[in-house]
XYZ file of C-alpha atoms in Angstrom:
626
model
C 71.991 29.989 -80.843
C 70.727 31.216 -84.409
C 69.365 34.703 -83.491
C 68.307 36.740 -80.837
C 65.099 38.346 -79.572
C 65.941 42.298 -78.664
C 63.641 43.909 -76.714
C 60.824 41.575 -78.128
C 61.793 41.669 -81.668
C 63.828 38.775 -83.731
C 67.288 39.918 -84.583
C 70.381 38.608 -86.240
C 73.383 37.746 -83.988
C 75.289 40.768 -85.382
C 72.665 43.246 -84.621
C 74.168 45.646 -82.232
C 72.274 46.188 -78.617
C 72.486 48.733 -75.938
C 72.886 47.923 -72.107
C 69.338 48.729 -71.165
C 67.746 46.392 -74.139
C 66.547 43.160 -73.416
C 68.011 40.024 -75.083
C 66.756 36.609 -75.063
C 68.957 34.027 -77.281
C 66.739 32.035 -80.016
C 67.908 28.370 -79.818
C 68.401 26.642 -83.059
C 65.357 24.062 -81.403
C 63.046 26.600 -81.018
C 60.310 27.340 -83.382
C 61.734 30.498 -83.917
C 65.111 29.289 -84.316
C 64.099 26.384 -86.888
C 62.405 29.018 -88.879
C 65.525 31.274 -89.521
C 67.460 28.364 -90.430
C 64.684 27.510 -92.854
C 64.747 30.980 -94.148
C 68.464 31.061 -94.761
C 68.316 27.689 -96.515
C 65.968 29.018 -98.826
C 68.576 31.661 -99.871
C 70.845 29.060 -100.123
C 68.490 27.121 -102.378
C 68.409 30.681 -104.562
C 71.592 30.752 -104.784
C 72.461 27.419 -105.601
C 69.743 27.896 -108.471
C 70.657 31.028 -110.091
C 74.178 29.429 -109.858
C 73.053 26.490 -111.801
C 70.317 28.295 -114.346
C 71.897 31.987 -114.898
C 68.333 32.785 -116.559
C 66.498 32.559 -113.232
C 64.636 35.169 -111.721
C 63.717 35.219 -107.909
C 60.439 35.393 -106.626
C 60.104 34.862 -102.677
C 61.371 31.952 -100.438
C 59.988 32.443 -97.142
C 59.719 29.306 -94.351
C 56.811 27.092 -94.002
C 55.464 24.739 -91.605
C 58.318 21.781 -91.350
C 60.372 24.072 -94.337
C 60.938 25.995 -96.741
C 60.182 27.066 -100.449
C 61.781 29.399 -103.260
C 59.686 30.446 -106.489
C 61.611 30.981 -109.831
C 61.113 32.221 -113.294
C 62.799 29.817 -115.584
C 62.443 28.161 -119.090
C 61.178 24.899 -118.082
C 59.811 23.365 -114.894
C 62.668 21.982 -112.931
C 63.369 17.693 -113.656
C 64.577 15.645 -110.571
C 68.166 15.802 -112.057
C 67.763 19.396 -111.553
C 66.847 18.949 -107.955
C 69.914 16.653 -107.283
C 72.283 19.362 -108.913
C 70.909 22.124 -107.208
C 71.519 19.959 -103.522
C 75.303 19.585 -104.525
C 75.457 22.962 -104.803
C 73.493 23.919 -101.732
C 76.277 21.537 -99.906
C 79.092 23.363 -101.415
C 77.418 26.671 -100.524
C 77.570 25.660 -96.919
C 80.503 23.947 -96.537
C 82.067 27.213 -97.719
C 80.472 28.923 -94.424
C 79.111 32.411 -96.176
C 78.440 34.731 -93.685
C 74.824 36.489 -94.256
C 75.216 40.358 -94.201
C 72.339 42.880 -93.710
C 72.319 46.234 -95.509
C 69.691 48.722 -95.308
C 68.819 50.304 -98.454
C 66.859 53.042 -100.052
C 64.155 52.245 -102.059
C 65.711 53.728 -105.361
C 69.099 51.969 -104.393
C 67.633 48.839 -103.928
C 65.615 48.883 -107.475
C 69.093 49.786 -109.296
C 70.754 46.844 -107.566
C 67.891 44.530 -108.670
C 67.097 45.839 -111.866
C 67.231 42.390 -113.588
C 64.764 40.940 -110.893
C 60.745 41.802 -111.940
C 59.200 40.373 -109.162
C 61.703 41.958 -106.535
C 60.924 45.285 -108.332
C 57.241 44.611 -107.788
C 57.599 44.037 -104.400
C 59.846 46.999 -103.832
C 56.919 49.219 -105.191
C 54.538 47.449 -102.836
C 56.045 48.155 -99.884
C 53.959 49.259 -96.892
C 50.851 48.990 -98.929
C 49.561 45.738 -100.697
C 52.151 43.464 -98.831
C 50.812 41.881 -95.559
C 54.381 41.450 -92.976
C 52.434 38.105 -92.069
C 52.017 36.886 -95.382
C 54.694 34.884 -97.405
C 55.442 37.865 -99.253
C 56.062 39.894 -96.118
C 59.804 38.081 -95.855
C 60.952 40.024 -98.406
C 59.143 43.909 -97.591
C 57.191 45.190 -94.771
C 56.073 48.815 -93.606
C 59.685 49.615 -92.501
C 63.049 50.204 -94.209
C 64.022 47.961 -96.810
C 66.982 45.404 -96.545
C 69.214 43.239 -98.587
C 70.956 40.417 -97.533
C 74.077 39.639 -99.098
C 75.774 36.462 -99.402
C 79.765 36.817 -98.250
C 82.463 34.565 -98.861
C 85.161 34.147 -95.772
C 87.600 36.138 -97.727
C 85.056 38.783 -98.311
C 83.717 38.368 -101.558
C 80.333 39.141 -102.184
C 78.891 36.177 -104.169
C 75.254 36.577 -103.843
C 72.079 38.796 -102.303
C 68.506 39.154 -101.748
C 65.669 41.107 -100.995
C 64.754 40.032 -97.462
C 63.301 41.324 -93.734
C 65.295 38.795 -92.211
C 66.649 37.673 -89.341
C 69.095 34.888 -90.457
C 71.572 32.530 -89.229
C 75.167 34.119 -89.012
C 76.739 31.860 -91.898
C 75.571 28.977 -93.765
C 77.277 26.518 -91.700
C 74.611 27.153 -89.124
C 72.339 25.109 -91.404
C 72.967 21.323 -89.944
C 70.922 19.391 -92.288
C 68.525 19.982 -95.159
C 66.527 18.177 -97.752
C 64.883 19.216 -101.124
C 61.765 17.481 -101.442
C 60.052 18.667 -104.591
C 59.150 21.169 -107.232
C 55.654 22.383 -108.296
C 54.239 25.020 -110.263
C 52.792 28.211 -108.722
C 51.458 31.471 -109.548
C 53.353 34.791 -108.306
C 51.553 35.832 -104.926
C 48.865 32.988 -105.250
C 46.835 34.660 -108.370
C 46.079 32.820 -111.181
C 46.343 36.199 -113.121
C 49.704 36.700 -112.248
C 52.400 34.353 -113.898
C 53.260 30.980 -113.392
C 56.757 30.605 -111.798
C 58.152 27.080 -110.426
C 58.595 26.331 -106.762
C 61.195 24.213 -105.569
C 60.138 22.902 -101.746
C 62.705 21.845 -99.131
C 62.984 21.075 -95.469
C 65.899 21.927 -93.022
C 66.499 20.664 -89.467
C 68.884 21.882 -86.879
C 70.073 18.244 -86.425
C 70.802 15.233 -89.224
C 69.184 12.941 -86.834
C 65.774 15.084 -87.029
C 65.694 15.074 -90.320
C 66.158 11.826 -91.080
C 63.116 11.130 -88.404
C 61.211 13.867 -90.505
C 62.225 11.958 -93.737
C 60.837 8.622 -92.207
C 57.671 10.423 -90.768
C 57.073 11.453 -94.702
C 57.550 7.920 -95.802
C 55.002 6.486 -93.580
C 52.598 9.347 -94.322
C 52.952 8.537 -97.828
C 52.383 5.001 -97.256
C 49.033 5.808 -95.299
C 47.786 8.660 -98.056
C 44.667 8.531 -98.247
C 44.186 8.786 -102.164
C 46.572 5.643 -102.520
C 44.881 3.760 -100.165
C 41.036 4.991 -101.761
C 42.289 3.598 -105.127
C 43.447 0.300 -103.854
C 40.429 -0.716 -101.497
C 37.974 0.715 -104.343
C 36.638 3.340 -102.285
C 36.594 6.606 -104.078
C 37.629 8.265 -107.595
C 38.550 11.914 -107.905
C 37.700 12.559 -111.897
C 39.362 15.676 -113.633
C 35.837 16.329 -114.722
C 34.592 17.299 -111.653
C 37.523 18.538 -109.631
C 37.351 18.228 -105.879
C 33.886 16.397 -106.098
C 34.646 12.760 -105.615
C 32.634 9.695 -107.081
C 31.893 7.008 -104.177
C 32.382 3.433 -105.550
C 30.328 0.638 -103.820
C 32.688 -0.168 -101.399
C 32.963 3.216 -100.397
C 29.404 4.053 -100.339
C 29.455 1.203 -97.688
C 31.494 3.044 -95.926
C 30.096 6.297 -96.050
C 26.657 4.857 -95.145
C 28.109 3.062 -92.275
C 29.107 6.589 -91.213
C 25.796 8.192 -91.398
C 23.866 5.052 -90.042
C 25.897 5.840 -86.937
C 25.396 9.436 -86.538
C 21.629 8.847 -87.265
C 20.846 6.486 -84.487
C 23.062 8.208 -82.083
C 21.306 11.654 -82.890
C 17.695 9.818 -83.054
C 18.498 8.473 -79.599
C 19.081 12.154 -78.449
C 16.091 13.905 -79.658
C 17.493 15.255 -82.938
C 15.233 15.847 -85.987
C 16.428 15.562 -89.262
C 15.721 17.414 -92.231
C 16.803 18.235 -95.787
C 16.407 21.286 -98.069
C 17.035 22.547 -101.386
C 20.603 22.474 -102.899
C 19.584 25.731 -104.879
C 18.381 28.673 -103.194
C 17.903 32.610 -104.587
C 20.109 34.742 -103.674
C 17.545 36.688 -101.074
C 18.290 33.938 -99.081
C 21.714 34.776 -98.457
C 21.267 38.191 -98.793
C 19.004 37.866 -95.675
C 21.747 35.352 -93.918
C 24.896 37.601 -94.562
C 26.518 34.608 -96.983
C 26.121 36.952 -100.086
C 28.170 39.784 -98.344
C 30.563 37.631 -96.660
C 30.945 34.118 -98.254
C 30.084 35.098 -102.276
C 33.617 33.863 -103.185
C 33.080 31.073 -102.158
C 29.859 30.279 -103.635
C 28.854 28.556 -106.919
C 26.294 31.476 -108.389
C 23.931 30.655 -110.824
C 22.030 32.723 -113.255
C 18.151 31.678 -113.723
C 15.930 33.372 -116.500
C 17.962 36.576 -116.266
C 16.316 38.280 -113.161
C 16.635 35.973 -110.567
C 19.738 34.948 -109.451
C 20.434 31.696 -107.710
C 23.308 29.781 -105.666
C 24.331 26.210 -104.593
C 24.181 26.242 -100.915
C 27.649 26.175 -99.017
C 26.100 25.925 -95.773
C 22.868 24.490 -94.128
C 22.297 27.276 -91.660
C 20.077 29.408 -93.325
C 18.017 26.624 -94.636
C 17.413 25.715 -91.046
C 15.937 29.428 -90.282
C 13.231 28.779 -92.711
C 12.195 25.386 -91.204
C 12.022 26.635 -87.756
C 10.442 29.762 -88.838
C 7.424 27.663 -90.556
C 5.318 27.718 -87.383
C 4.940 29.591 -84.103
C 7.421 28.085 -81.453
C 6.983 28.442 -77.458
C 9.557 28.327 -74.937
C 8.208 24.633 -74.245
C 9.726 23.708 -77.722
C 13.217 24.527 -76.974
C 15.358 22.953 -77.188
C 14.596 22.056 -81.066
C 17.220 20.149 -82.393
C 17.194 20.376 -85.861
C 20.114 17.948 -87.989
C 20.858 17.058 -92.004
C 23.447 15.552 -94.114
C 22.791 17.526 -97.273
C 25.076 17.458 -99.834
C 27.060 21.151 -99.944
C 29.523 23.093 -102.518
C 31.928 25.665 -101.857
C 34.048 26.865 -104.655
C 37.817 26.254 -104.232
C 40.778 27.628 -106.107
C 42.242 24.281 -108.257
C 45.524 24.493 -106.648
C 44.272 23.959 -102.954
C 42.166 20.707 -103.913
C 43.847 17.852 -102.124
C 41.753 14.295 -102.318
C 39.217 14.246 -99.483
C 40.696 16.372 -97.549
C 40.312 19.600 -99.657
C 36.966 19.184 -101.225
C 34.308 21.598 -103.220
C 31.328 19.105 -103.001
C 31.056 17.449 -99.805
C 28.376 16.237 -97.090
C 28.461 17.719 -93.683
C 26.698 16.051 -90.708
C 25.149 19.628 -89.539
C 22.804 20.513 -86.921
C 21.251 23.447 -85.503
C 19.801 23.760 -82.022
C 17.320 26.302 -81.320
C 17.696 27.109 -77.239
C 16.758 29.742 -74.613
C 19.953 31.611 -73.507
C 19.355 29.890 -70.107
C 20.030 26.333 -71.895
C 23.302 27.300 -73.862
C 25.300 25.575 -71.179
C 23.823 22.271 -70.755
C 22.834 22.026 -74.903
C 27.060 22.479 -74.960
C 27.446 19.604 -72.361
C 25.061 17.591 -74.551
C 27.030 17.992 -77.431
C 30.322 17.379 -75.803
C 28.899 14.134 -74.930
C 28.336 13.602 -78.432
C 31.330 14.609 -79.305
C 33.160 11.899 -76.684
C 30.985 9.407 -78.038
C 31.702 9.638 -81.558
C 35.423 10.042 -81.065
C 35.989 7.586 -78.723
C 34.486 4.645 -80.715
C 37.046 6.182 -83.547
C 39.701 5.902 -80.887
C 40.367 9.450 -81.850
C 42.113 11.843 -78.773
C 40.777 14.991 -79.284
C 41.281 18.871 -77.765
C 39.291 21.987 -77.757
C 39.861 25.715 -79.556
C 38.138 28.935 -78.818
C 37.940 30.841 -82.043
C 36.819 34.826 -81.256
C 35.396 37.484 -83.646
C 36.648 37.600 -87.139
C 37.934 40.904 -89.275
C 34.654 40.527 -90.776
C 31.786 39.965 -88.780
C 28.068 40.825 -88.571
C 26.357 42.126 -85.730
C 27.679 44.037 -82.766
C 30.785 44.365 -80.650
C 29.026 44.278 -77.433
C 26.940 41.159 -78.287
C 29.978 38.907 -79.954
C 31.964 39.750 -76.449
C 29.006 38.483 -74.278
C 28.997 35.168 -76.959
C 32.677 34.904 -76.272
C 32.587 35.075 -72.640
C 29.903 32.778 -72.718
C 31.750 29.989 -74.552
C 34.992 30.699 -72.127
C 32.745 30.019 -69.401
C 31.849 26.621 -71.162
C 35.004 25.912 -71.773
C 36.807 26.695 -68.357
C 34.246 24.179 -66.804
C 34.717 21.212 -69.038
C 38.250 21.580 -69.562
C 39.504 23.856 -66.423
C 41.088 25.884 -68.887
C 42.844 23.454 -71.005
C 42.002 24.483 -74.600
C 43.502 26.701 -77.359
C 42.603 29.817 -78.551
C 42.392 31.556 -82.014
C 42.163 34.912 -82.615
C 39.640 35.844 -85.282
C 39.129 32.180 -86.050
C 35.181 32.367 -85.493
C 32.600 32.247 -87.742
C 31.329 35.837 -89.449
C 27.966 35.311 -87.271
C 29.356 34.254 -84.073
C 32.403 32.659 -82.055
C 32.805 28.813 -82.278
C 34.780 25.913 -80.658
C 36.810 23.924 -82.726
C 37.236 19.977 -82.171
C 41.018 19.050 -82.978
C 41.936 15.817 -83.570
C 45.325 14.322 -83.306
C 46.145 11.014 -85.362
C 48.240 8.194 -84.982
C 51.463 10.303 -86.587
C 51.070 12.967 -84.678
C 49.187 15.526 -86.896
C 46.307 17.885 -85.902
C 43.450 18.065 -87.815
C 40.328 20.494 -87.353
C 37.368 17.747 -87.357
C 33.807 19.223 -85.500
C 33.260 22.774 -84.711
C 30.352 24.253 -82.412
C 29.150 27.725 -83.182
C 27.033 30.154 -80.685
C 24.883 32.523 -83.085
C 22.646 35.400 -82.195
C 23.016 36.892 -85.773
C 21.176 34.151 -87.784
C 18.392 34.082 -85.848
C 17.854 38.152 -85.592
C 18.237 38.229 -89.632
C 15.540 35.659 -90.363
C 12.947 36.931 -87.657
C 13.207 33.880 -85.412
C 11.080 34.198 -82.382
C 9.566 32.289 -79.678
C 6.885 32.795 -77.180
C 8.289 32.736 -73.359
C 6.467 31.810 -70.757
C 4.888 35.371 -70.071
C 3.954 35.519 -74.040
C 6.364 37.428 -75.032
C 8.129 37.282 -78.258
C 11.749 36.147 -77.943
C 14.512 35.283 -80.196
C 16.376 32.223 -79.551
C 19.847 31.287 -80.008
C 21.023 28.841 -82.234
C 23.754 26.447 -81.897
C 25.426 25.313 -85.129
C 27.727 22.142 -84.588
C 28.982 19.561 -86.901
C 31.285 16.360 -85.177
C 32.562 14.789 -88.192
C 33.159 18.370 -90.199
C 32.721 16.691 -93.850
C 32.056 13.091 -94.374
C 34.693 13.214 -96.865
C 37.310 14.757 -94.987
C 36.861 12.655 -92.093
C 37.083 9.665 -93.945
C 40.160 11.111 -95.602
C 41.564 11.721 -92.093
C 40.419 8.263 -90.897
C 41.672 6.440 -93.848
C 45.089 7.884 -93.106
C 44.657 7.147 -89.411
C 43.754 3.574 -89.718
C 45.593 2.662 -92.834
C 42.532 1.418 -94.406
C 42.298 -1.333 -92.014
C 38.994 0.175 -90.106
C 37.324 -1.455 -87.418
C 34.869 -4.527 -88.167
C 31.602 -2.551 -87.862
C 32.531 0.239 -90.573
C 34.486 -1.989 -92.928
C 32.940 -2.178 -96.318
C 33.754 -5.747 -96.564
C 33.504 -7.363 -92.906
C 34.470 -11.134 -93.877
C 35.848 -12.515 -97.068
C 35.099 -16.332 -98.058
C 37.660 -18.105 -99.700
C 37.335 -21.629 -100.754
C 40.245 -23.956 -100.926
C 39.529 -25.219 -104.127
C 36.348 -25.194 -106.688
C 34.630 -27.907 -105.205
C 34.149 -25.852 -102.069
C 32.889 -22.785 -103.573
C 29.058 -24.018 -102.838
C 29.473 -24.008 -99.540
C 31.464 -20.512 -99.469
C 28.155 -19.147 -101.078
C 26.475 -20.659 -98.490
C 28.219 -19.287 -95.640
C 28.219 -15.984 -97.520
C 24.181 -16.215 -97.699
C 23.971 -16.887 -94.178
C 26.361 -14.112 -93.107
C 24.433 -11.572 -95.655
C 21.073 -12.465 -93.828
C 22.778 -11.565 -90.549
C 23.700 -7.863 -91.820
C 27.221 -8.967 -92.206
C 29.260 -7.625 -95.272
C 30.606 -10.368 -97.149
C 32.381 -11.370 -100.459
C 33.224 -14.700 -101.931
C 36.956 -15.144 -103.564
C 36.411 -17.914 -105.623
C 38.936 -16.609 -108.842
C 40.742 -19.168 -110.428
C 43.891 -18.337 -108.696
C 45.849 -20.206 -106.132
C 44.691 -20.065 -102.374
C 48.034 -18.185 -101.198
C 47.179 -15.583 -103.678
C 43.653 -15.260 -102.720
C 44.832 -14.679 -98.992
C 47.540 -12.199 -100.078
C 45.031 -10.330 -101.730
C 42.476 -10.426 -98.530
C 45.232 -9.142 -96.515
C 45.873 -6.621 -98.899
C 42.361 -5.331 -98.983
C 42.552 -5.136 -95.329
C 39.463 -7.147 -94.564
C 39.054 -7.660 -90.858
C 38.082 -11.775 -91.176
C 39.056 -14.395 -93.531
C 37.616 -17.398 -93.974
C 39.147 -20.733 -95.497
C 36.670 -23.075 -96.605
C 37.697 -26.648 -97.478
C 36.002 -29.988 -97.642
C 36.100 -30.518 -93.723
C 34.515 -27.180 -92.865
C 32.085 -27.961 -95.546
C 31.606 -31.270 -94.116
C 31.585 -30.213 -90.556
C 29.145 -27.137 -91.184
C 32.094 -24.937 -89.447
C 34.672 -22.199 -91.051
C 37.759 -21.594 -90.323
C 38.610 -18.027 -89.168
C 41.881 -15.936 -89.618
C 41.266 -12.585 -88.073
C 43.270 -9.684 -89.824
C 46.829 -9.010 -88.235
C 47.220 -12.767 -87.338
C 48.454 -16.072 -88.887
C 46.533 -18.520 -86.677
C 43.218 -20.428 -87.720
C 40.342 -20.956 -85.210
C 37.640 -23.456 -86.175
C 33.937 -22.461 -85.267
C 30.507 -23.712 -85.797
C 29.083 -21.528 -88.785
C 25.813 -20.599 -86.813
C 28.147 -19.704 -83.990
C 30.676 -17.729 -85.984
C 27.306 -15.778 -87.839
C 25.996 -14.850 -84.445
C 29.167 -13.668 -82.936
C 30.143 -11.401 -86.179
C 26.475 -10.404 -86.429
C 26.179 -9.364 -82.845
C 29.877 -7.347 -82.870
C 28.525 -5.428 -85.700
C 25.343 -4.370 -84.438
C 27.242 -3.424 -81.280
C 29.653 -1.424 -83.283
C 32.636 -2.999 -81.768
C 35.793 -4.327 -83.124
C 37.016 -7.954 -84.226
C 35.033 -10.253 -81.599
C 37.444 -12.410 -78.763
C 35.445 -15.585 -80.384
C 33.996 -18.208 -77.786
C 34.100 -21.218 -79.311
């Protein structure tokens, strides 16, 4: 036990309790327990840094998912040798079993004690006003009393202190296992207008075994990093001249186009009609939609002739409303399913960009479905069926999460409540109540259902989303004529399945490690002639495969056969053909499937037919019939 929950509030174990109090133990292995261990470890980190770098000023040091960080103002960035020194000092502090002692202080007292810490003084001045208790800075001050935690040795000497709300573990020996991970630059309180500090990240766990398992997990995640694999497989390029806007290289374009072809085939079969709309629109469109008020900070704004202001579209929704309004719609026309994959742009702070997972330019597999209210439930079932088709073909498990009305929204509360109740009924019917809920997680125009995927490493990712919207069709004056001749406003279902193509591919690259299923692979077969005199037959085989729609390459480089085989393995090509004199004479191919060591001999025509059929059927490597 590392702390206690007293009447629902997390407290130090030293906190006094009354006989009437409800006290619950907080175990080290619990989520709260781990957060407290990590927060305390952040204090140990800060103490060690100020011991090693006496000029260092303290920022903040909160617990975060799987770890902690602390920000420092220092003369130079931290180096790997610095982290090793700091870690050694931290181990000594933990071994010395220093006690965490909580003190309540007045604002002026805290200011005097921390007079040499400018960032702490700023937080003291902000107490109860601009500091969100749920934000990282909230670990220092909130709306209540100010507290300082002293680190006291076993013989009673005060050796270090920090402004903090707590709680903390009783003493440093309650930190069983930790590791410093890396350092990076970070702006004070996340604003580029503030000083740049140096941040040290670490992780801490309630046992050495769990720490070792976590470090192995990170190592595997590093091996699967889509940025490294994307470079190795020549899929995409990220250039500093276009932050967060990927270049798709030839193999990456094949991969992307395979995703789009599957998307188009599945949607056309289900009655969707694809549209495309302008990438740049006058701000009047965004004012009508509400984006100008609620999403403007995330948009790229363009000035035209001084009178007109334009914006690059961050979403396709308003354009779909324009298309709907091009002609009079009858109730018989609904559901009307409009899909599009136009590029979108959203302005992100540079520090938040991350490979394909967080970008500024992306393609979203959008659809906007205009329905009558009584059609909502059936249409959601159709969308759920699409989700099942898409995620199952990629071997992805998924679950649902309901996002409710956010703090900033358009429309009235009653309409929102009705829409949320509708989605709850639909989810209850689909899942039997087995779904998550995120309060305030809806879009500004309506509640939504997010689709969460778990990858091979057990990480959870948001993929698609399904949003129920009664606001935008009203704002754009969308109507249909009902069976009685009256004009009614349709409900719009916004939905994406992949999410963004870039994000989906980033996640999927890491999920597969770059070993894509046959049908989606940018190179499906590689033909390797044993020697130069067999290159002509390799070209003949490649031509037959290309004619059948199979993506094939020939590796006839002046390298040893072993080197070329290893290269094909490193490129994770699903099928490798080794072609020598016997194959050329017999009109056969010797096939080695990815992950296998044995060769299978097949007649060329049979091989081409079987592989082409597998690609057309969008299935993985075929079990060859010889």
